[in-house]
PDB file of C-alpha atoms in Angstrom:
ATOM      1  CA  MET A   1      -8.282   7.638  -2.880  1.00  0.00           C
ATOM      2  CA  SER A   2      -9.498   5.337  -0.169  1.00  0.00           C
ATOM      3  CA  ARG A   3      -6.931   2.669   0.351  1.00  0.00           C
ATOM      4  CA  THR A   4      -7.382  -0.284   2.652  1.00  0.00           C
ATOM      5  CA  ARG A   5      -4.366  -2.335   3.832  1.00  0.00           C
ATOM      6  CA  LYS A   6      -4.901  -5.288   6.105  1.00  0.00           C
ATOM      7  CA  ALA A   7      -2.805  -4.944   9.166  1.00  0.00           C
ATOM      8  CA  PHE A   8      -3.949  -8.112  10.916  1.00  0.00           C
ATOM      9  CA  LEU A   9      -5.160 -11.458   9.531  1.00  0.00           C
ATOM     10  CA  GLY A  10      -8.673 -10.602  10.079  1.00  0.00           C
ATOM     11  CA  THR A  11      -9.646  -7.016  10.994  1.00  0.00           C
ATOM     12  CA  THR A  12      -7.400  -4.007  10.737  1.00  0.00           C
ATOM     13  CA  VAL A  13      -6.792  -2.103   7.575  1.00  0.00           C
ATOM     14  CA  LEU A  14      -5.134   1.116   6.428  1.00  0.00           C
ATOM     15  CA  ALA A  15      -6.914   3.473   4.068  1.00  0.00           C
ATOM     16  CA  GLY A  16      -5.430   6.608   2.505  1.00  0.00           C
ATOM     17  CA  THR A  17      -5.408   9.171  -0.301  1.00  0.00           C
ATOM     18  CA  VAL A  18      -2.752  10.219  -2.681  1.00  0.00           C
ATOM     19  CA  ALA A  19      -3.873  13.495  -4.222  1.00  0.00           C
ATOM     20  CA  LEU A  20      -1.854  13.082  -7.480  1.00  0.00           C
ATOM     21  CA  SER A  21      -2.930  13.599 -10.983  1.00  0.00           C
ATOM     22  CA  LEU A  22      -2.178  10.228 -12.600  1.00  0.00           C
ATOM     23  CA  SER A  23      -2.769   9.400 -16.164  1.00  0.00           C
ATOM     24  CA  LEU A  24      -3.490   5.725 -15.408  1.00  0.00           C
ATOM     25  CA  SER A  25      -7.008   5.514 -16.613  1.00  0.00           C
ATOM     26  CA  ALA A  26      -9.500   7.082 -19.054  1.00  0.00           C
ATOM     27  CA  CYS A  27     -12.132   6.101 -16.605  1.00  0.00           C
ATOM     28  CA  GLY A  28     -10.932   8.220 -13.811  1.00  0.00           C
ATOM     29  CA  LYS A  29     -12.590   7.200 -10.504  1.00  0.00           C
ATOM     30  CA  ALA A  30     -15.293   5.026 -11.845  1.00  0.00           C
ATOM     31  CA  ASP A  31     -16.884   2.758  -9.311  1.00  0.00           C
ATOM     32  CA  MET A  32     -16.556  -0.668 -10.946  1.00  0.00           C
ATOM     33  CA  THR A  33     -19.156  -2.237  -8.644  1.00  0.00           C
ATOM     34  CA  LYS A  34     -21.719  -0.078 -10.636  1.00  0.00           C
ATOM     35  CA  GLN A  35     -20.075   0.251 -13.989  1.00  0.00           C
ATOM     36  CA  THR A  36     -18.388  -2.202 -16.190  1.00  0.00           C
ATOM     37  CA  SER A  37     -15.357  -1.504 -18.471  1.00  0.00           C
ATOM     38  CA  PRO A  38     -16.381  -0.323 -21.992  1.00  0.00           C
ATOM     39  CA  PHE A  39     -13.962  -2.846 -23.311  1.00  0.00           C
ATOM     40  CA  ALA A  40     -15.200  -5.810 -21.309  1.00  0.00           C
ATOM     41  CA  ALA A  41     -17.915  -6.943 -23.732  1.00  0.00           C
ATOM     42  CA  ALA A  42     -15.856  -6.519 -26.868  1.00  0.00           C
ATOM     43  CA  LYS A  43     -15.749 -10.103 -28.088  1.00  0.00           C
ATOM     44  CA  GLY A  44     -12.461 -11.189 -29.469  1.00  0.00           C
ATOM     45  CA  SER A  45     -10.734  -7.914 -28.587  1.00  0.00           C
ATOM     46  CA  LYS A  46      -7.432  -8.099 -26.721  1.00  0.00           C
ATOM     47  CA  SER A  47      -8.330  -6.183 -23.703  1.00  0.00           C
ATOM     48  CA  VAL A  48      -7.600  -6.232 -19.994  1.00  0.00           C
ATOM     49  CA  THR A  49      -9.187  -4.333 -17.097  1.00  0.00           C
ATOM     50  CA  LEU A  50      -6.941  -3.721 -14.091  1.00  0.00           C
ATOM     51  CA  SER A  51      -8.035  -2.503 -10.677  1.00  0.00           C
ATOM     52  CA  VAL A  52      -5.981   0.444  -9.585  1.00  0.00           C
ATOM     53  CA  GLN A  53      -5.640   0.973  -5.801  1.00  0.00           C
ATOM     54  CA  THR A  54      -5.042   4.574  -5.142  1.00  0.00           C
ATOM     55  CA  TRP A  55      -1.718   4.651  -3.257  1.00  0.00           C
ATOM     56  CA  VAL A  56       1.207   5.286  -5.505  1.00  0.00           C
ATOM     57  CA  GLY A  57       3.005   2.007  -4.977  1.00  0.00           C
ATOM     58  CA  ALA A  58       0.085   0.006  -6.230  1.00  0.00           C
ATOM     59  CA  GLN A  59      -0.339   2.499  -9.122  1.00  0.00           C
ATOM     60  CA  SER A  60       3.251   1.796 -10.044  1.00  0.00           C
ATOM     61  CA  ASN A  61       2.540  -1.965 -10.417  1.00  0.00           C
ATOM     62  CA  VAL A  62      -0.394  -1.179 -12.742  1.00  0.00           C
ATOM     63  CA  ALA A  63       1.598   1.461 -14.775  1.00  0.00           C
ATOM     64  CA  VAL A  64       4.283  -0.925 -15.573  1.00  0.00           C
ATOM     65  CA  ALA A  65       1.995  -3.910 -16.265  1.00  0.00           C
ATOM     66  CA  LYS A  66      -0.191  -1.628 -18.493  1.00  0.00           C
ATOM     67  CA  TYR A  67       2.827  -0.322 -20.418  1.00  0.00           C
ATOM     68  CA  LEU A  68       4.172  -3.834 -21.195  1.00  0.00           C
ATOM     69  CA  LEU A  69       0.811  -5.338 -21.974  1.00  0.00           C
ATOM     70  CA  GLU A  70       0.224  -2.623 -24.493  1.00  0.00           C
ATOM     71  CA  HIS A  71       3.677  -2.266 -25.993  1.00  0.00           C
ATOM     72  CA  GLN A  72       4.966  -5.879 -25.885  1.00  0.00           C
ATOM     73  CA  LEU A  73       1.759  -7.877 -26.143  1.00  0.00           C
ATOM     74  CA  GLY A  74      -0.678  -5.717 -28.027  1.00  0.00           C
ATOM     75  CA  TYR A  75      -3.467  -5.386 -25.426  1.00  0.00           C
ATOM     76  CA  HIS A  76      -5.748  -2.533 -24.782  1.00  0.00           C
ATOM     77  CA  VAL A  77      -5.581  -1.956 -21.021  1.00  0.00           C
ATOM     78  CA  ASP A  78      -8.435  -0.238 -19.219  1.00  0.00           C
ATOM     79  CA  THR A  79      -7.589   0.799 -15.604  1.00  0.00           C
ATOM     80  CA  VAL A  80     -10.253   1.792 -13.037  1.00  0.00           C
ATOM     81  CA  GLN A  81      -9.802   3.149  -9.513  1.00  0.00           C
ATOM     82  CA  VAL A  82     -11.609   1.036  -6.999  1.00  0.00           C
ATOM     83  CA  ASP A  83     -11.326   0.918  -3.188  1.00  0.00           C
ATOM     84  CA  GLU A  84      -9.980  -2.390  -1.999  1.00  0.00           C
ATOM     85  CA  ILE A  85     -12.992  -4.093  -0.600  1.00  0.00           C
ATOM     86  CA  PRO A  86     -15.271  -3.092  -3.600  1.00  0.00           C
ATOM     87  CA  ALA A  87     -12.329  -4.194  -5.833  1.00  0.00           C
ATOM     88  CA  TRP A  88     -12.860  -7.778  -4.647  1.00  0.00           C
ATOM     89  CA  ASP A  89     -16.605  -7.624  -5.432  1.00  0.00           C
ATOM     90  CA  ALA A  90     -15.864  -6.109  -8.868  1.00  0.00           C
ATOM     91  CA  LEU A  91     -13.188  -8.809  -9.434  1.00  0.00           C
ATOM     92  CA  SER A  92     -15.615 -11.631  -8.517  1.00  0.00           C
ATOM     93  CA  GLN A  93     -18.210 -10.222 -10.961  1.00  0.00           C
ATOM     94  CA  GLY A  94     -15.712 -10.055 -13.724  1.00  0.00           C
ATOM     95  CA  ARG A  95     -15.875  -6.239 -13.965  1.00  0.00           C
ATOM     96  CA  VAL A  96     -12.094  -6.059 -13.490  1.00  0.00           C
ATOM     97  CA  ASP A  97      -9.702  -8.871 -14.434  1.00  0.00           C
ATOM     98  CA  ALA A  98      -6.885  -8.538 -11.880  1.00  0.00           C
ATOM     99  CA  ILE A  99      -5.778  -6.827  -8.588  1.00  0.00           C
ATOM    100  CA  LEU A 100      -1.911  -6.548  -8.535  1.00  0.00           C
ATOM    101  CA  GLU A 101      -1.423  -5.600  -4.927  1.00  0.00           C
ATOM    102  CA  ASP A 102      -3.494  -6.909  -2.050  1.00  0.00           C
ATOM    103  CA  TRP A 103      -2.393  -6.654   1.571  1.00  0.00           C
ATOM    104  CA  GLY A 104      -4.435  -9.519   2.868  1.00  0.00           C
ATOM    105  CA  HIS A 105      -8.286  -9.815   3.178  1.00  0.00           C
ATOM    106  CA  PRO A 106      -9.075 -13.202   4.721  1.00  0.00           C
ATOM    107  CA  ASP A 107     -12.917 -12.684   4.680  1.00  0.00           C
ATOM    108  CA  GLN A 108     -12.881 -11.951   0.977  1.00  0.00           C
ATOM    109  CA  GLU A 109     -10.374 -14.749   0.242  1.00  0.00           C
ATOM    110  CA  LYS A 110     -12.630 -17.233   2.005  1.00  0.00           C
ATOM    111  CA  ARG A 111     -15.811 -16.057   0.281  1.00  0.00           C
ATOM    112  CA  TYR A 112     -14.495 -15.667  -3.259  1.00  0.00           C
ATOM    113  CA  VAL A 113     -11.346 -17.847  -3.535  1.00  0.00           C
ATOM    114  CA  LYS A 114     -12.241 -20.817  -1.259  1.00  0.00           C
ATOM    115  CA  ASP A 115     -16.051 -20.942  -1.374  1.00  0.00           C
ATOM    116  CA  LYS A 116     -17.397 -19.374  -4.576  1.00  0.00           C
ATOM    117  CA  LYS A 117     -14.116 -19.867  -6.537  1.00  0.00           C
ATOM    118  CA  THR A 118     -14.839 -16.766  -8.698  1.00  0.00           C
ATOM    119  CA  ILE A 119     -11.382 -15.426  -7.840  1.00  0.00           C
ATOM    120  CA  THR A 120      -8.123 -17.186  -8.230  1.00  0.00           C
ATOM    121  CA  ALA A 121      -4.890 -16.471  -6.367  1.00  0.00           C
ATOM    122  CA  GLY A 122      -2.233 -15.122  -8.595  1.00  0.00           C
ATOM    123  CA  GLY A 123       0.743 -15.423  -6.304  1.00  0.00           C
ATOM    124  CA  GLY A 124       2.964 -12.802  -4.835  1.00  0.00           C
ATOM    125  CA  ASN A 125       4.047  -9.686  -6.625  1.00  0.00           C
ATOM    126  CA  GLY A 126       7.490  -9.900  -5.055  1.00  0.00           C
ATOM    127  CA  VAL A 127       7.032  -6.928  -2.566  1.00  0.00           C
ATOM    128  CA  THR A 128       6.684  -7.249   1.275  1.00  0.00           C
ATOM    129  CA  GLY A 129       4.624  -4.701   2.948  1.00  0.00           C
ATOM    130  CA  HIS A 130       4.931  -3.503   6.534  1.00  0.00           C
ATOM    131  CA  ILE A 131       3.160  -0.938   8.617  1.00  0.00           C
ATOM    132  CA  GLY A 132       4.645   0.629  11.700  1.00  0.00           C
ATOM    133  CA  TRP A 133       5.526   3.736  13.617  1.00  0.00           C
ATOM    134  CA  TYR A 134       8.488   5.839  12.410  1.00  0.00           C
ATOM    135  CA  VAL A 135      10.629   8.702  13.583  1.00  0.00           C
ATOM    136  CA  PRO A 136      13.111  10.651  11.379  1.00  0.00           C
ATOM    137  CA  LYS A 137      16.596   9.273  11.328  1.00  0.00           C
ATOM    138  CA  TYR A 138      18.175  12.629  12.195  1.00  0.00           C
ATOM    139  CA  TRP A 139      16.282  12.571  15.488  1.00  0.00           C
ATOM    140  CA  ALA A 140      16.806   8.829  16.101  1.00  0.00           C
ATOM    141  CA  ASP A 141      20.534   9.408  15.729  1.00  0.00           C
ATOM    142  CA  LYS A 142      20.581  11.895  18.529  1.00  0.00           C
ATOM    143  CA  HIS A 143      18.061   9.975  20.708  1.00  0.00           C
ATOM    144  CA  PRO A 144      18.331   6.313  19.922  1.00  0.00           C
ATOM    145  CA  GLU A 145      16.176   5.435  22.812  1.00  0.00           C
ATOM    146  CA  VAL A 146      13.139   6.891  21.036  1.00  0.00           C
ATOM    147  CA  THR A 147      13.084   3.807  18.820  1.00  0.00           C
ATOM    148  CA  ASN A 148      11.683   1.733  21.649  1.00  0.00           C
ATOM    149  CA  TRP A 149       8.007   2.217  22.453  1.00  0.00           C
ATOM    150  CA  LYS A 150       8.741   1.946  26.195  1.00  0.00           C
ATOM    151  CA  ASN A 151      10.486   5.286  26.032  1.00  0.00           C
ATOM    152  CA  LEU A 152       8.044   7.227  24.004  1.00  0.00           C
ATOM    153  CA  ASN A 153       6.428   8.888  26.969  1.00  0.00           C
ATOM    154  CA  LYS A 154       9.745  10.514  27.777  1.00  0.00           C
ATOM    155  CA  PHE A 155       9.564  12.379  24.404  1.00  0.00           C
ATOM    156  CA  ALA A 156       5.832  13.209  24.409  1.00  0.00           C
ATOM    157  CA  LYS A 157       6.436  16.840  25.336  1.00  0.00           C
ATOM    158  CA  GLN A 158       8.718  17.306  22.394  1.00  0.00           C
ATOM    159  CA  LEU A 159       6.076  16.002  20.079  1.00  0.00           C
ATOM    160  CA  ARG A 160       3.211  18.196  21.185  1.00  0.00           C
ATOM    161  CA  THR A 161       1.274  20.176  18.517  1.00  0.00           C
ATOM    162  CA  SER A 162      -1.597  22.430  18.504  1.00  0.00           C
ATOM    163  CA  GLU A 163      -3.796  19.494  17.321  1.00  0.00           C
ATOM    164  CA  SER A 164      -2.531  17.087  20.064  1.00  0.00           C
ATOM    165  CA  GLY A 165      -2.907  19.454  23.037  1.00  0.00           C
ATOM    166  CA  ASN A 166      -0.908  18.406  26.008  1.00  0.00           C
ATOM    167  CA  LYS A 167      -0.102  14.975  24.530  1.00  0.00           C
ATOM    168  CA  GLY A 168       2.442  14.018  22.011  1.00  0.00           C
ATOM    169  CA  GLN A 169       1.340  13.715  18.446  1.00  0.00           C
ATOM    170  CA  LEU A 170       1.216  10.365  16.573  1.00  0.00           C
ATOM    171  CA  MET A 171       0.405  11.437  13.020  1.00  0.00           C
ATOM    172  CA  ASP A 172      -1.812   9.258  10.808  1.00  0.00           C
ATOM    173  CA  GLY A 173      -3.082   9.989   7.315  1.00  0.00           C
ATOM    174  CA  SER A 174      -6.911  10.103   6.677  1.00  0.00           C
ATOM    175  CA  PRO A 175      -9.666   9.915   9.260  1.00  0.00           C
ATOM    176  CA  SER A 176     -11.013   7.125   7.070  1.00  0.00           C
ATOM    177  CA  TYR A 177      -7.999   5.007   7.856  1.00  0.00           C
ATOM    178  CA  VAL A 178      -8.800   1.951  10.026  1.00  0.00           C
ATOM    179  CA  THR A 179      -5.590   1.291  11.971  1.00  0.00           C
ATOM    180  CA  ASN A 180      -4.465  -0.181  15.354  1.00  0.00           C
ATOM    181  CA  ASP A 181      -3.048   3.156  16.501  1.00  0.00           C
ATOM    182  CA  LYS A 182      -5.767   4.336  18.918  1.00  0.00           C
ATOM    183  CA  ALA A 183      -5.942   0.902  20.517  1.00  0.00           C
ATOM    184  CA  LEU A 184      -2.134   0.729  20.752  1.00  0.00           C
ATOM    185  CA  VAL A 185      -1.798   4.163  22.415  1.00  0.00           C
ATOM    186  CA  LYS A 186      -4.516   3.158  24.855  1.00  0.00           C
ATOM    187  CA  ASN A 187      -3.285  -0.277  25.620  1.00  0.00           C
ATOM    188  CA  LEU A 188       0.421   0.684  25.899  1.00  0.00           C
ATOM    189  CA  HIS A 189      -0.545   3.543  28.092  1.00  0.00           C
ATOM    190  CA  LEU A 190       1.179   6.180  25.882  1.00  0.00           C
ATOM    191  CA  ASN A 191       0.678   9.883  26.407  1.00  0.00           C
ATOM    192  CA  TYR A 192      -0.118  10.421  22.750  1.00  0.00           C
ATOM    193  CA  GLU A 193      -3.010  11.695  20.608  1.00  0.00           C
ATOM    194  CA  VAL A 194      -3.567  10.150  17.105  1.00  0.00           C
ATOM    195  CA  VAL A 195      -3.839  13.226  14.772  1.00  0.00           C
ATOM    196  CA  PHE A 196      -4.967  12.697  11.236  1.00  0.00           C
ATOM    197  CA  ALA A 197      -3.239  14.758   8.490  1.00  0.00           C
ATOM    198  CA  GLY A 198      -6.143  14.291   6.219  1.00  0.00           C
ATOM    199  CA  SER A 199      -4.813  12.194   3.349  1.00  0.00           C
ATOM    200  CA  GLU A 200      -1.681  10.249   2.442  1.00  0.00           C
ATOM    201  CA  ALA A 201      -0.644  13.290   0.331  1.00  0.00           C
ATOM    202  CA  ALA A 202      -1.107  15.711   3.278  1.00  0.00           C
ATOM    203  CA  GLN A 203       0.801  13.295   5.482  1.00  0.00           C
ATOM    204  CA  ILE A 204       3.698  13.195   2.993  1.00  0.00           C
ATOM    205  CA  THR A 205       3.654  17.049   2.856  1.00  0.00           C
ATOM    206  CA  GLN A 206       3.718  17.291   6.597  1.00  0.00           C
ATOM    207  CA  ILE A 207       6.620  14.782   6.929  1.00  0.00           C
ATOM    208  CA  GLN A 208       8.574  16.717   4.290  1.00  0.00           C
ATOM    209  CA  GLN A 209       7.934  20.002   6.106  1.00  0.00           C
ATOM    210  CA  PHE A 210       9.123  18.535   9.496  1.00  0.00           C
ATOM    211  CA  ALA A 211      12.232  17.112   7.784  1.00  0.00           C
ATOM    212  CA  LYS A 212      12.987  20.442   6.107  1.00  0.00           C
ATOM    213  CA  GLU A 213      12.953  22.160   9.581  1.00  0.00           C
ATOM    214  CA  LYS A 214      14.684  19.223  11.236  1.00  0.00           C
ATOM    215  CA  LYS A 215      11.744  18.895  13.690  1.00  0.00           C
ATOM    216  CA  PRO A 216      11.121  15.648  15.535  1.00  0.00           C
ATOM    217  CA  PHE A 217       7.887  13.721  14.628  1.00  0.00           C
ATOM    218  CA  LEU A 218       6.272  10.281  15.164  1.00  0.00           C
ATOM    219  CA  THR A 219       4.176   8.914  12.359  1.00  0.00           C
ATOM    220  CA  TYR A 220       2.245   5.859  11.212  1.00  0.00           C
ATOM    221  CA  TRP A 221       3.987   4.939   7.923  1.00  0.00           C
ATOM    222  CA  TYR A 222       4.678   1.832   5.882  1.00  0.00           C
ATOM    223  CA  GLU A 223       6.918   0.285   3.301  1.00  0.00           C
ATOM    224  CA  PRO A 224       7.338   0.016   0.422  1.00  0.00           C
ATOM    225  CA  GLN A 225       7.124   3.808   0.161  1.00  0.00           C
ATOM    226  CA  TRP A 226       9.236   6.077  -2.122  1.00  0.00           C
ATOM    227  CA  LEU A 227       9.390   8.840   0.650  1.00  0.00           C
ATOM    228  CA  PHE A 228      12.029   6.822   2.508  1.00  0.00           C
ATOM    229  CA  ASN A 229      14.430   7.770  -0.299  1.00  0.00           C
ATOM    230  CA  GLN A 230      14.014  11.350   0.575  1.00  0.00           C
ATOM    231  CA  VAL A 231      13.303  11.394   4.298  1.00  0.00           C
ATOM    232  CA  PRO A 232      15.179   8.509   6.012  1.00  0.00           C
ATOM    233  CA  MET A 233      13.137   7.105   8.948  1.00  0.00           C
ATOM    234  CA  VAL A 234      13.640   4.597  11.611  1.00  0.00           C
ATOM    235  CA  GLU A 235      10.901   2.276  12.851  1.00  0.00           C
ATOM    236  CA  VAL A 236       9.920   2.369  16.553  1.00  0.00           C
ATOM    237  CA  LYS A 237       9.968  -1.088  18.072  1.00  0.00           C
ATOM    238  CA  LEU A 238       6.535  -2.000  19.282  1.00  0.00           C
ATOM    239  CA  PRO A 239       5.581  -5.121  21.288  1.00  0.00           C
ATOM    240  CA  LYS A 240       6.385  -8.137  19.097  1.00  0.00           C
ATOM    241  CA  TYR A 241       3.653  -9.270  16.698  1.00  0.00           C
ATOM    242  CA  THR A 242       2.285 -12.694  17.500  1.00  0.00           C
ATOM    243  CA  ASP A 243      -0.448 -14.942  16.011  1.00  0.00           C
ATOM    244  CA  ALA A 244      -2.059 -14.860  19.468  1.00  0.00           C
ATOM    245  CA  CYS A 245      -2.185 -11.098  19.467  1.00  0.00           C
ATOM    246  CA  ALA A 246      -3.616 -11.080  15.976  1.00  0.00           C
ATOM    247  CA  GLU A 247      -6.303 -13.770  16.875  1.00  0.00           C
ATOM    248  CA  LYS A 248      -7.271 -11.669  20.008  1.00  0.00           C
ATOM    249  CA  GLY A 249      -7.413  -8.547  17.743  1.00  0.00           C
ATOM    250  CA  THR A 250      -9.643 -10.234  15.264  1.00  0.00           C
ATOM    251  CA  LYS A 251     -12.227 -10.887  17.985  1.00  0.00           C
ATOM    252  CA  ASP A 252     -11.723  -7.480  19.575  1.00  0.00           C
ATOM    253  CA  PRO A 253      -9.769  -4.738  17.590  1.00  0.00           C
ATOM    254  CA  GLN A 254      -9.656  -2.622  20.692  1.00  0.00           C
ATOM    255  CA  SER A 255      -7.554  -5.200  22.436  1.00  0.00           C
ATOM    256  CA  ILE A 256      -4.548  -5.019  20.085  1.00  0.00           C
ATOM    257  CA  ASP A 257      -1.320  -4.375  21.859  1.00  0.00           C
ATOM    258  CA  CYS A 258       1.388  -5.534  19.501  1.00  0.00           C
ATOM    259  CA  ALA A 259       3.164  -4.460  16.302  1.00  0.00           C
ATOM    260  CA  TYR A 260       1.798  -4.685  12.794  1.00  0.00           C
ATOM    261  CA  PRO A 261       2.779  -7.811  10.876  1.00  0.00           C
ATOM    262  CA  THR A 262       4.931  -8.098   7.706  1.00  0.00           C
ATOM    263  CA  THR A 263       2.794  -8.978   4.777  1.00  0.00           C
ATOM    264  CA  PRO A 264       3.890 -10.475   1.383  1.00  0.00           C
ATOM    265  CA  LEU A 265       1.734  -8.619  -1.091  1.00  0.00           C
ATOM    266  CA  GLN A 266      -0.442 -10.803  -3.385  1.00  0.00           C
ATOM    267  CA  LYS A 267      -2.104 -10.694  -6.791  1.00  0.00           C
ATOM    268  CA  TYR A 268      -5.654 -11.997  -7.505  1.00  0.00           C
ATOM    269  CA  PHE A 269      -7.462 -12.671 -10.723  1.00  0.00           C
ATOM    270  CA  ASN A 270     -10.948 -13.223 -11.793  1.00  0.00           C
ATOM    271  CA  THR A 271     -11.106 -16.966 -12.289  1.00  0.00           C
ATOM    272  CA  ASN A 272     -12.409 -16.852 -15.848  1.00  0.00           C
ATOM    273  CA  PHE A 273      -9.728 -14.511 -16.762  1.00  0.00           C
ATOM    274  CA  ALA A 274      -7.125 -16.721 -15.043  1.00  0.00           C
ATOM    275  CA  LYS A 275      -8.295 -19.623 -17.163  1.00  0.00           C
ATOM    276  CA  SER A 276      -8.869 -18.031 -20.547  1.00  0.00           C
ATOM    277  CA  GLY A 277      -7.031 -14.673 -20.286  1.00  0.00           C
ATOM    278  CA  GLY A 278      -4.312 -15.956 -22.669  1.00  0.00           C
ATOM    279  CA  SER A 279      -1.054 -14.161 -22.868  1.00  0.00           C
ATOM    280  CA  ALA A 280      -2.239 -11.316 -20.565  1.00  0.00           C
ATOM    281  CA  ALA A 281      -3.100 -13.760 -17.769  1.00  0.00           C
ATOM    282  CA  ALA A 282       0.172 -15.530 -18.224  1.00  0.00           C
ATOM    283  CA  PHE A 283       2.075 -12.228 -18.134  1.00  0.00           C
ATOM    284  CA  LEU A 284       0.353 -11.058 -14.989  1.00  0.00           C
ATOM    285  CA  LYS A 285       0.997 -14.387 -13.246  1.00  0.00           C
ATOM    286  CA  ASN A 286       4.711 -13.790 -14.079  1.00  0.00           C
ATOM    287  CA  PHE A 287       4.748 -10.220 -12.873  1.00  0.00           C
ATOM    288  CA  LYS A 288       7.115  -9.965  -9.906  1.00  0.00           C
ATOM    289  CA  TRP A 289       9.496  -7.293  -8.921  1.00  0.00           C
ATOM    290  CA  THR A 290      11.186  -5.800  -5.807  1.00  0.00           C
ATOM    291  CA  LYS A 291      10.519  -3.052  -3.365  1.00  0.00           C
ATOM    292  CA  ASP A 292      13.286  -0.995  -4.967  1.00  0.00           C
ATOM    293  CA  ASP A 293      11.722  -1.493  -8.413  1.00  0.00           C
ATOM    294  CA  GLN A 294       8.348  -0.247  -7.134  1.00  0.00           C
ATOM    295  CA  ASN A 295       9.855   2.654  -5.254  1.00  0.00           C
ATOM    296  CA  GLU A 296      11.846   3.781  -8.343  1.00  0.00           C
ATOM    297  CA  VAL A 297       8.593   4.069 -10.389  1.00  0.00           C
ATOM    298  CA  SER A 298       6.624   5.590  -7.458  1.00  0.00           C
ATOM    299  CA  GLU A 299       9.174   8.328  -6.870  1.00  0.00           C
ATOM    300  CA  SER A 300       9.181   9.192 -10.593  1.00  0.00           C
ATOM    301  CA  ILE A 301       5.355   9.625 -10.427  1.00  0.00           C
ATOM    302  CA  ALA A 302       4.958  11.288  -6.949  1.00  0.00           C
ATOM    303  CA  SER A 303       8.119  13.292  -6.655  1.00  0.00           C
ATOM    304  CA  SER A 304       9.549  13.824 -10.142  1.00  0.00           C
ATOM    305  CA  GLY A 305       6.337  14.762 -11.780  1.00  0.00           C
ATOM    306  CA  LEU A 306       6.302  12.029 -14.540  1.00  0.00           C
ATOM    307  CA  SER A 307       3.082  10.660 -15.774  1.00  0.00           C
ATOM    308  CA  ALA A 308       2.426   7.027 -15.000  1.00  0.00           C
ATOM    309  CA  ASP A 309       3.180   6.000 -18.614  1.00  0.00           C
ATOM    310  CA  GLU A 310       6.380   8.116 -18.567  1.00  0.00           C
ATOM    311  CA  ALA A 311       7.552   6.638 -15.317  1.00  0.00           C
ATOM    312  CA  ALA A 312       6.694   3.124 -16.539  1.00  0.00           C
ATOM    313  CA  LYS A 313       8.605   3.609 -19.774  1.00  0.00           C
ATOM    314  CA  ARG A 314      11.640   5.001 -17.873  1.00  0.00           C
ATOM    315  CA  TRP A 315      11.628   1.864 -15.729  1.00  0.00           C
ATOM    316  CA  VAL A 316      11.110  -0.538 -18.589  1.00  0.00           C
ATOM    317  CA  ASP A 317      13.948   1.074 -20.638  1.00  0.00           C
ATOM    318  CA  LYS A 318      16.346   0.576 -17.562  1.00  0.00           C
ATOM    319  CA  HIS A 319      15.389  -2.891 -16.568  1.00  0.00           C
ATOM    320  CA  PRO A 320      14.810  -5.286 -19.560  1.00  0.00           C
ATOM    321  CA  ASP A 321      16.441  -8.003 -17.569  1.00  0.00           C
ATOM    322  CA  VAL A 322      13.551  -7.981 -15.050  1.00  0.00           C
ATOM    323  CA  TRP A 323      10.466  -7.635 -17.278  1.00  0.00           C
ATOM    324  CA  LYS A 324      11.539  -9.850 -20.118  1.00  0.00           C
ATOM    325  CA  ALA A 325      11.181 -12.805 -17.676  1.00  0.00           C
ATOM    326  CA  TRP A 326       7.488 -11.911 -17.308  1.00  0.00           C
ATOM    327  CA  LEU A 327       6.675 -12.344 -20.926  1.00  0.00           C
ATOM    328  CA  PRO A 328       4.943 -15.667 -21.711  1.00  0.00           C
ATOM    329  CA  LYS A 329       6.852 -18.262 -23.554  1.00  0.00           C
ATOM    330  CA  LYS A 330       6.022 -18.343 -27.217  1.00  0.00           C
ATOM    331  CA  LYS A 331       4.638 -21.711 -28.374  1.00  0.00           C
TER     332      LYS A 331
END
C-alpha cells in the first residue's frame, strides 16, 4: 500500500504499506484511475464504490461502512484500493463515490471542491489524526527527559543500530514516505539518521520486537493506531507547530523545524453521488465514530486475524447505539 497523509497544510505527506491480507474488495489493488467499477454502470442498481486507503485504520472505516450498507440498507458495495492522490482523481471522475478518511490535501481540495466542484466535502469522520515521534513508555518512565527533543542527542548512542552507523536511529516506515523527519533532524541539529523499516507492516514488526526485548527506540508514528494498545508509547515533544512554520514549510519543505499538526480526518464524496446517492450518501454523511472505535476494528483485523467483514460484524454487534444513528431517517 502506498499511503499519503498530509502533515502540513500544503506539502508534507506520509505514505506507508500494511502487508495484510484483507478481504475488503473483490477488485484487489485495482487502479481506479484506469479502471472503473464493474457495478458503476449498472443503471438502477443499488451500488456504491468506496476508495480504500491501504492503512488499516482507513480500512476499518470502509469495512464497517460496507458491512452496514450491505446488511442494513441492501446495497452492493465495491471497494477498490487507491493511493490517496490518485483517489482524488478517481473521485472527481466518478470512478469511486467516496473517500472516508482524508488527512488533508489543500491542492486537491482547491482544484476539485472549490474550482471544479466535482467533489463535495462530506464532513469529519470523528477521528483526529496526529503524526509525531514516539518512544516506548517503558523507556520514557526510566528516562523522562527523552520525551523532549532538546535532550535527544544525549540518548543517540543508546539508539545506534547497524543501519544508523554512529548516529542514533529514527525509524520511519517506507522509503516512499514523504515526511518532515530528515528536515527536522537537520534543522534541529540532531545526531540521528532516518532509517526506513520498508513498510508500515515491517515497522510494526520492528516495534513489537524492540518492545519484546525491552529495547529503547525512537520512531515516527501516528494516531489513531491500534498498536498503542499493545505497545504503549509516549510522544517526544518537538518545537511547537505554528501556522507560520507550516507556511514556511509549504514554500520550502526543507525548512521545516516544528512539530506535525493535529488533523481532523475528513470524508469526501463525488458531487453527483452526494446529490443523488440516496440512502447510501445520507448514511455516509452520517458516518462518524471515535478513535477507540476505529482502533477496536483495526486491532481485530491486524492483530487478531479477523477478516475485515468479521471485524466489522464484531464491532457492529457490540455498538448498535453508535451505528444506528448513521442510518438515514425513513420518510
